[in-house]
Structure formats: structure tokens, C-alpha cells
Coordinates of C-alpha atoms and ligand atoms in Angstrom, one line a residue:
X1 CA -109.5 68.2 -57.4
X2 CA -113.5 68.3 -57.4
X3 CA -113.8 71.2 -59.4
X4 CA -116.5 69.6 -61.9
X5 CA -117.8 67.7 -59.5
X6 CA -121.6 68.0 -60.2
X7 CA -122.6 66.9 -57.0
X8 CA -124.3 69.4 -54.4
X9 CA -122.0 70.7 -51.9
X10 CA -121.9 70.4 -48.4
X11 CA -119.6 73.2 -47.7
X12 CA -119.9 76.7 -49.4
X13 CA -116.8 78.7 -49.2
X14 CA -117.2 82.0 -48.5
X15 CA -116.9 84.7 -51.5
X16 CA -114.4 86.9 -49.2
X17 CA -112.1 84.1 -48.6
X18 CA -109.0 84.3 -47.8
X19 CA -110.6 86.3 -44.7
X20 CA -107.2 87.0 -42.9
X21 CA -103.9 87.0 -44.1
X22 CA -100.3 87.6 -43.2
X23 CA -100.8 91.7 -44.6
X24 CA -103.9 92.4 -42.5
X25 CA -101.5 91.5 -38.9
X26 CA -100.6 94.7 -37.2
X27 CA -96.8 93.6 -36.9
X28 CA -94.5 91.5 -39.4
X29 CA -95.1 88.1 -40.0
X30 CA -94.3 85.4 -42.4
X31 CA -98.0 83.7 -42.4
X32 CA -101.2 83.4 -40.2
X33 CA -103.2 80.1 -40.3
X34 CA -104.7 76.8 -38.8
X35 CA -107.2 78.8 -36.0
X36 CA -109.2 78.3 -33.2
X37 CA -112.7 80.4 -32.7
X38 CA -115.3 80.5 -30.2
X39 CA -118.8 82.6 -30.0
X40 CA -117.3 85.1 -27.0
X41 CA -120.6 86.0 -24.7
X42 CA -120.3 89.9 -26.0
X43 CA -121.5 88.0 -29.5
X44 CA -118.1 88.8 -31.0
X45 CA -116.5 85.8 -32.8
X46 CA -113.0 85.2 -31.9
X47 CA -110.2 83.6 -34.0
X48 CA -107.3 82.7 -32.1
X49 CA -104.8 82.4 -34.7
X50 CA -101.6 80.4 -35.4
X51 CA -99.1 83.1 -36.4
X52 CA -95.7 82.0 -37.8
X53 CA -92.9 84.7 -37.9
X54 CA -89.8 85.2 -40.0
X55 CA -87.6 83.1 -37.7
X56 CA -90.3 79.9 -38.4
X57 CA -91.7 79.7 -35.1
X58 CA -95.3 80.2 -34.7
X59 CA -97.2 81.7 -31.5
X60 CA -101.0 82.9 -31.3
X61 CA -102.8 86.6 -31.9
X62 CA -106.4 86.9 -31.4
X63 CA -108.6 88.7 -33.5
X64 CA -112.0 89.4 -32.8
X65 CA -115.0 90.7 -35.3
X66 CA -118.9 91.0 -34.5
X67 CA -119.6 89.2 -37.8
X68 CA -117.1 86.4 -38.1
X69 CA -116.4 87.7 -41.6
X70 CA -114.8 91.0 -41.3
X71 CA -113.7 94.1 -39.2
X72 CA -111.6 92.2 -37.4
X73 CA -109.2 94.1 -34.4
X74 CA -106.5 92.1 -34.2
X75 CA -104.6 92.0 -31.0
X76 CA -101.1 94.3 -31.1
X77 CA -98.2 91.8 -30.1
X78 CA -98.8 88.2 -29.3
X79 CA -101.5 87.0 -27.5
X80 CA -100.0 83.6 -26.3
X81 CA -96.4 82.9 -26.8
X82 CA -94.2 80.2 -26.1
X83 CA -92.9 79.9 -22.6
X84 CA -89.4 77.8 -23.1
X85 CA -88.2 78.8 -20.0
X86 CA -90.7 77.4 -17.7
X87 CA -92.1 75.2 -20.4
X88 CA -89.2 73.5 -22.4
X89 CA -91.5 71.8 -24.8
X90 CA -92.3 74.8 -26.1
X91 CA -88.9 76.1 -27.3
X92 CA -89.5 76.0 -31.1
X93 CA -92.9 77.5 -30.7
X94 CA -96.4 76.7 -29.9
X95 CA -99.0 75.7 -33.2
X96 CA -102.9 75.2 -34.3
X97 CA -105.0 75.6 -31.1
X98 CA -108.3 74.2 -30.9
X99 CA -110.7 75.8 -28.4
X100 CA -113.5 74.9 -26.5
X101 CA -115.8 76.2 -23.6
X102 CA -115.9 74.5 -20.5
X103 CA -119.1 75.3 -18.4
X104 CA -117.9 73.6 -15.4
X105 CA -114.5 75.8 -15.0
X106 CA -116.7 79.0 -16.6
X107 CA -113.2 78.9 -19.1
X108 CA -112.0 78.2 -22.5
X109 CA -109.9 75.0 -22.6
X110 CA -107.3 75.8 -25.4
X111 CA -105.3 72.8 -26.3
X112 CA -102.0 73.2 -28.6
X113 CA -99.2 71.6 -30.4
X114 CA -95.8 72.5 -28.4
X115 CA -92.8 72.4 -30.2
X116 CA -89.4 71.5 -29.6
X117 CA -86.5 69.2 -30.0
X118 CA -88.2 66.3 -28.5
X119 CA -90.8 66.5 -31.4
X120 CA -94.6 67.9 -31.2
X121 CA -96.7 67.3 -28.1
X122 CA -100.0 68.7 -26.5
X123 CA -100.2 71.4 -24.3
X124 CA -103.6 72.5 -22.4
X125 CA -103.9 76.3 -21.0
X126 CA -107.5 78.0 -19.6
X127 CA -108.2 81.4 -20.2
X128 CA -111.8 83.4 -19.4
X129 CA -111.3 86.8 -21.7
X130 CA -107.8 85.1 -24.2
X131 CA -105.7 88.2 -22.3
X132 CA -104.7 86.1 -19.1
X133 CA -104.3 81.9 -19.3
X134 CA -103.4 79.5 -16.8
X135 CA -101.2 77.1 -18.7
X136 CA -101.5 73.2 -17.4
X137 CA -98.3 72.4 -19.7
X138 CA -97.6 69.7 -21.6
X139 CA -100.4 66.6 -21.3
X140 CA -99.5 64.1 -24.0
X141 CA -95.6 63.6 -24.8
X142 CA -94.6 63.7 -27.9
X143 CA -95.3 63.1 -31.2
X144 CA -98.5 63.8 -30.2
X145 CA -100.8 67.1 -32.2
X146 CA -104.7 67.4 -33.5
X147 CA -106.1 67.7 -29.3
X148 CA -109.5 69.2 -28.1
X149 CA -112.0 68.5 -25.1
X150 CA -114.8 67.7 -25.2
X151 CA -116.8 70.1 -23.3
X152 CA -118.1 68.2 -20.9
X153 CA -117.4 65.2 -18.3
X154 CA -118.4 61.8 -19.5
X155 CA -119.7 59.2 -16.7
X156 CA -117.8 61.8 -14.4
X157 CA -114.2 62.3 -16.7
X158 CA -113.1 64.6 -19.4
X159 CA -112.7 63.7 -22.6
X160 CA -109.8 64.3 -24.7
X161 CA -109.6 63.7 -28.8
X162 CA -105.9 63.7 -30.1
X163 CA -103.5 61.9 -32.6
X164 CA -100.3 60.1 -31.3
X165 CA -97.7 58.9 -34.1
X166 CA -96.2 55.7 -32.9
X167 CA -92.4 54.1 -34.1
X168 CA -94.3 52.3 -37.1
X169 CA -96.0 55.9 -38.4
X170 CA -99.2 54.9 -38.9
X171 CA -101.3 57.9 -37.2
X172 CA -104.4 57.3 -35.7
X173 CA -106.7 59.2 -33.4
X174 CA -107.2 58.1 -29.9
X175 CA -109.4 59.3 -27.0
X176 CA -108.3 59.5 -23.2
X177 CA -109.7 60.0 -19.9
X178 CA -109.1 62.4 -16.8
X179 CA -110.6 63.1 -13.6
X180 CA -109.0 66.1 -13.5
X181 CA -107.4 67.3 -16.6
X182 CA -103.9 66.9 -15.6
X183 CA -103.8 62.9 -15.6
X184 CA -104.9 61.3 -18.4
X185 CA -105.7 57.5 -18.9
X186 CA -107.5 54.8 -20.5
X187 CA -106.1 55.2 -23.4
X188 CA -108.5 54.0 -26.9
X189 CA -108.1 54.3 -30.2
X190 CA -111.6 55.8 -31.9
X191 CA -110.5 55.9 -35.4
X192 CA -107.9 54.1 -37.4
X193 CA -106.6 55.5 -40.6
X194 CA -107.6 53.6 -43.3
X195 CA -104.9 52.2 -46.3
X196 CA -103.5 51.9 -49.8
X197 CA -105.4 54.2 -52.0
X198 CA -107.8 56.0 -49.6
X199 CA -108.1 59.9 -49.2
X200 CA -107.2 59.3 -45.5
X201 CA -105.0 56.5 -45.4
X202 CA -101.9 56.1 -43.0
X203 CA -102.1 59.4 -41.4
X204 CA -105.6 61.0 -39.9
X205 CA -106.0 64.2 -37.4
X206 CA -108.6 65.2 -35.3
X207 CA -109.3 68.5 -37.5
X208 CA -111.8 71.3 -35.3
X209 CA -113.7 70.0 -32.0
X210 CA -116.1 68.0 -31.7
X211 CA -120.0 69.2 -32.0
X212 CA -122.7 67.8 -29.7
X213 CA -126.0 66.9 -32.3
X214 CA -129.0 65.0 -31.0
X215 CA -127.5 62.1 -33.0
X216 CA -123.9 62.3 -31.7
X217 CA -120.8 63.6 -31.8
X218 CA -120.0 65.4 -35.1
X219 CA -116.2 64.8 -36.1
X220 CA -114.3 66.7 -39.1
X221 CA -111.2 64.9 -39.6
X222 CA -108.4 65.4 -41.6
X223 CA -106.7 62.7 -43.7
X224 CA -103.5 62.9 -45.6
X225 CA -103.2 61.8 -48.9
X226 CA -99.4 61.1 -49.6
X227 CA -98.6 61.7 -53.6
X228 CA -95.0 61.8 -55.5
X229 CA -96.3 65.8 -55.7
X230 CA -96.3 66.6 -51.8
X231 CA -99.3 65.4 -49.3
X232 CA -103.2 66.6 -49.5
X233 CA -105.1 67.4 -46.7
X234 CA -108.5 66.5 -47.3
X235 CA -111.5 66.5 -44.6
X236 CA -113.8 64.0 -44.0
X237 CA -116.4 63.4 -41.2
X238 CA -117.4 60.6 -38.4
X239 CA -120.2 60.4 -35.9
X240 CA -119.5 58.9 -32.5
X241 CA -122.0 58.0 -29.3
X242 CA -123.1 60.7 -27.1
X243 CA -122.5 58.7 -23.9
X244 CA -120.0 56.4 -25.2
X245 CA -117.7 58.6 -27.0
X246 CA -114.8 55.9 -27.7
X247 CA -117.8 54.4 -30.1
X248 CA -117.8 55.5 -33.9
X249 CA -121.2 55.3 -35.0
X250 CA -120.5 56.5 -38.8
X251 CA -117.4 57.3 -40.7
X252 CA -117.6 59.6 -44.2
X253 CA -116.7 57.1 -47.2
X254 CA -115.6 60.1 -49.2
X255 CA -113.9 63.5 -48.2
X256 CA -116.2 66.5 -48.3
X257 CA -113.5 68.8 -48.6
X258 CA -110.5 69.6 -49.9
X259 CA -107.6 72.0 -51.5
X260 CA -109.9 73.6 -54.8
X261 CA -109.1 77.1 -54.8
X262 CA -105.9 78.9 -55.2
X263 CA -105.4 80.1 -51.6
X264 CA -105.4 76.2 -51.0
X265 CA -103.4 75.1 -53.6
X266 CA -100.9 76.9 -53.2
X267 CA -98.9 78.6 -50.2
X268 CA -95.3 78.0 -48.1
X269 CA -97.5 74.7 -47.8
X270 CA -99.6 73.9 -51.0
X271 CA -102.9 71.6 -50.8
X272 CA -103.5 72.0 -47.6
X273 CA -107.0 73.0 -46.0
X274 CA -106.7 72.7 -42.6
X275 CA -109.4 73.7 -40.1
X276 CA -108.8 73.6 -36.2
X277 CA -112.4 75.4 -35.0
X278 CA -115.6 77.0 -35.7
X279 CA -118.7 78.9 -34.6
X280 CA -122.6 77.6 -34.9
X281 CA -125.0 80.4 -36.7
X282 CA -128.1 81.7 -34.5
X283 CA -129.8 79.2 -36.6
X284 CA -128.1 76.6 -34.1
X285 CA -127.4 74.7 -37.7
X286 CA -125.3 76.7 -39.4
X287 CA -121.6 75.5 -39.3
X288 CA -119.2 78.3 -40.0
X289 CA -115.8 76.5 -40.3
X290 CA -112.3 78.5 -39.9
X291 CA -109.8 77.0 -41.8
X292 CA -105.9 77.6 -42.4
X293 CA -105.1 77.4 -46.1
X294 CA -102.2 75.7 -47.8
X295 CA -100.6 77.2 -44.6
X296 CA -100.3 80.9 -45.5
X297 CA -104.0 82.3 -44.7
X298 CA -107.1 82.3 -42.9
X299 CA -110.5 81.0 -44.6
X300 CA -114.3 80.3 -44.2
X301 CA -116.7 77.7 -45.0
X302 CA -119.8 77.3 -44.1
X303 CA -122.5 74.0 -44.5
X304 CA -125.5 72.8 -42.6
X305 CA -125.0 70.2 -40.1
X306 CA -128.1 68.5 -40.6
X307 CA -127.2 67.8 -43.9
X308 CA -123.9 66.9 -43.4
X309 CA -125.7 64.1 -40.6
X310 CA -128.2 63.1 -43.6
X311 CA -125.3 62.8 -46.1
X312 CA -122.6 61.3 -43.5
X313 CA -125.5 58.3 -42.8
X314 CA -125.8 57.6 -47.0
X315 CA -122.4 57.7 -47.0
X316 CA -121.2 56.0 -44.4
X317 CA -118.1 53.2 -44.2
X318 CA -119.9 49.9 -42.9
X319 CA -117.6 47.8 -40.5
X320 CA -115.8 48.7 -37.9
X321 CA -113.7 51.9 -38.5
X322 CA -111.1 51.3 -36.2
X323 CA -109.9 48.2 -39.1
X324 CA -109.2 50.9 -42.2
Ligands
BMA401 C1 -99.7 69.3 -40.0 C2 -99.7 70.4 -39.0 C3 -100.4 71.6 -39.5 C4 -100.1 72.0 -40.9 C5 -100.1 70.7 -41.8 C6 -99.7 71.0 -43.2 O1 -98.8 68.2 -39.6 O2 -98.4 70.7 -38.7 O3 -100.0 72.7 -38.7 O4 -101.0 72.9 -41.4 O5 -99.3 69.7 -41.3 O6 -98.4 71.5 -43.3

């Protein structure tokens, strides 16, 4: 806990928090959490959010709200469910989407954890309005999570961010490479989770997509801290090349957030902050970040990115990052 910390902060937490929960849903569910948002072009903000029901399994319910804060008309039933029956790797539900806008295909890329007995994988669907998607299926087996696009070709291929867990369990993210986001290649690992004692050693995740700055690519990350009390999910940031994306440019020393209030500390998951998207202020600086909490509710931050770039630089891991 940072709670005397004396330090300024990077990241204000909003005074409404937790801005959705399970009570505000329009049906009955067990916990909503871990979303995606975009800016939609009628101005309204749009949270696509991981909603778990009383059975365990989680599918996605949009709600939308002109001020990102509050009002927000929450879709009816489900807005994207899991598919089992033409999509198999679905069949114990579909989890924390992360959602980006793809000028080229005028469409939202939303990737997604899929679920099922053959572990977690990623799954990539398209949508233009989040009523109708064209679902591309599963594009990195499992154990695979933590996926976005980048939202635009690099030296003429997509980009795509995501977190495989091989046999020795060490999780790391990776980037790969399609000409047409259905094969994916060249595959490089872009950040290596650091060991022993650190706030993100052995286990790191992608955490919301990345953000295009005139000094790079702007990465919050998640790291897992494993402790005899149950693991904490702590965020931390990196900085990678605009044309080169595989290379990390900075990587956060310290974490900038992570579980402080009670909404984070405690929930069917406790200590968990886990944010999967966000939408830039008019200000084109102002970072609001949507976050799941200790998996039981949605929240909001908000910090500048410029001064996350100035702090990230002063406090920034020398070496390379892919060593840990
Ligand atoms: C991760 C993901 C997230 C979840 C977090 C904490 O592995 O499954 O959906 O919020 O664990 O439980």
C-alpha cells in the first residue's frame, strides 16, 4: 500500500468511484469489471464491459454515457456473448476486451480472452456501432490473454500486443505480425517480466492499448506480485518506438498504481486493479483510465500523459528490459 506515500501522484482516482457496479446492470449478475472504452463519434463514451453471471461465466454489456462518468444506459441483455457452438473456445465464456479503432476497416477491433477447457486464448471480432460484430475467432491458442491492436499497419502489417504463458510459467508480453489479421507471425518478445522481489516479476500483462505520443508508444502494464496473502496487480508503464514497435525505449522502475482503496482491496478477487481501456480528454492529454476493481466493479482514474512521459524517463529501468 502507498497510502502515505508523499509523493505527487500520477493518477487521480475519481471521487465517484466505483462508477458501475454489479446493482446498476439492468438484469442479475454476480459482478461487472475489467472494460474496454472507446470515444464513439456521437461523443458518447462507451464501456464495453466484462460481465460475470451467477453460473461464473462472463460475456460483455455495453454501456454508454455522454460524460464518461455517469448516466450511463446500459444495454438490456448481453451485448456479445459467447458463441460455443460455432466457436468452441468460447464454451466457458468470453473475458476483458480491449478495444481499439481501426481507420483502415472504418471498425472497432475488439480483442478478448476466450474461455474453455483448452485454457484462455485470444479472440478478435469487428464491430462499427457494438450491436452487430464480425467475429474472426480465435487468433492466438491458448494460454494466451492481455491482446490489443495497434491501430494501425506498421511497414505494411498489423500489430498485435498480447501475453502467452509458456510450460515454464514465466509470462511475458510478446508482439506479432499480420498482413491480414487472420495470420499472425514473427513472433517477439517486447517485454520480459522481471524477478525475485519486483512489483512485476514472473508474470506481466499488456493492461489497456497502447497510446500513440509524439515520443512513442505509451504502455500501461500490469505486473503480478505473488505474496503468501493472494497476488497484487499493480500497473506500471513502458515506452516503445513509433516505427519499430518490437523496441522498448523506457520501462517504469516503480509501479504507479495499485490496489489503495476499498473497492480494490477487496472483492470476489481482492487487490486487484485491473484496467483493459480508456478515452483521451478534449485536452488530447488527459488520460481517463477504466479499470476493473478487485474484480467486482467498474472504476476511473485519470493522469496526464505528458507527465506520465516526463516521470516514465526519470524513472526509467536502464538495460535492456527484455533481461528482467
Ligand atoms: C487475470 C485475468 C483478469 C482478472 C485478474 C485478477 O488473470 O483473468 O480477468 O481480473 O486475473 O483476477
Amino acid at each position: 500500500m502507498t497510502q502515505c506515500d508523499p509523493r505527487p501522484r500520477l493518477i487521480s482516482r475519481h471521487a465517484a468511484n466505483p462508477i458501475l457496479t454489479a446493482c446498476d446492470w439492468p438484469y442479475f449478475v454476480n459482478s461487472v469489471f475489467n472494460p474496454g472504452a472507446c470515444r464513439l463519434a456521437s461523443g458518447e463514451t462507451l464501456l464495453l464491459c466484462r460481465v460475470e453471471d451467477c453460473t461464473g461465466i462472463s460475456h460483455f454489456c455495453a454501456a454508454r454515457s455522454d460524460n464518461g462518468v455517469d448516466g450511463w444506459r446500459i444495454d438490456a441483455e448481453p451485448t456479445l456473448a459467447s458463441d460455443p457452438e460455432n466457436f468452441p473456445e468460447e464454451l466457458w465464456g468470453i473475458e476483458d476486451p480491449r478495444i481499439v479503432w481501426l481507420p483502415e476497416r472504418e471498425s472497432f477491433a475488439v480483442t478478448y480472452t476466450c474461455y474453455s477447457q483448452r485454457g484462455p486464448g485470444v479472440s478478435l471480432a469487428l464491430t462499427k456501432d457494438f450491436k452487430h460484430f464480425e467475429r474472426l475467432g480465435n487468433i492466438m491458442p491458448a494460454e494466451n490473454k492481455d491482446a490489443a491492436l495497434l491501430p494501425r499497419r506498421i511497414n505494411g502489417r498489423w500489430v498485435l500486443i498480447h501475453r502467452p504463458v509458456p510450460v515454464l510459467r514465466e509470462a511475458h508480453i510478446w508482439m506479432s505480425f499480420s498482413p491480414d489479421l487472420k495470420h499472425w507471425g514473427d513472433h517477439t518478445l517486447v517485454l520480459g517480466a522481471r524477478s525475485g522481489a519486483w512489483w512485476d516479476a514472473n508474470k506481466i500483462g499488456l493492461a489497456s492499448p497502447l497510446i500513440e505520443t509524439a515520443k512513442g508508444w505509451l504502455m500501461l502494464y500490469h505486473g503480478v506480485r505473488n505474496t503468501p496473502a493472494g497476488c497484487l496487480y499493480r500497473i506500471g508503464l513502458a515506452l516503445y518506438d513509433l516505427e519499430d514497435p518490437t523496441h522498448c525505449l523506457q520501462r517504469s522502475t516503480k509501479w504507479i498504481m495499485g490496489p489503495e482503496t476499498t473497492y480494490e482491496r477487496s472483492g470476489d478477487v481482492s487487490d486487484v486493479v485491473f484496467p483493459c481501456g480508456y478515452v483521451i480528454g478534449d485536452d488530447g492529454d488527459t488520460l481517463n483510465i477504466y479499470y476493473g476493481a478487485a474484480d467486482s466493479s467498474i472504476a476511473l482514474a485519470s493522469g496526464s500523459i505528458g507527465e506520465m512521459l516526463d516521470w516514465l524517463r526519470e524513472n526509467n529501468t536502464p538495460g535492456n528490459p527484455r533481461d528482467g
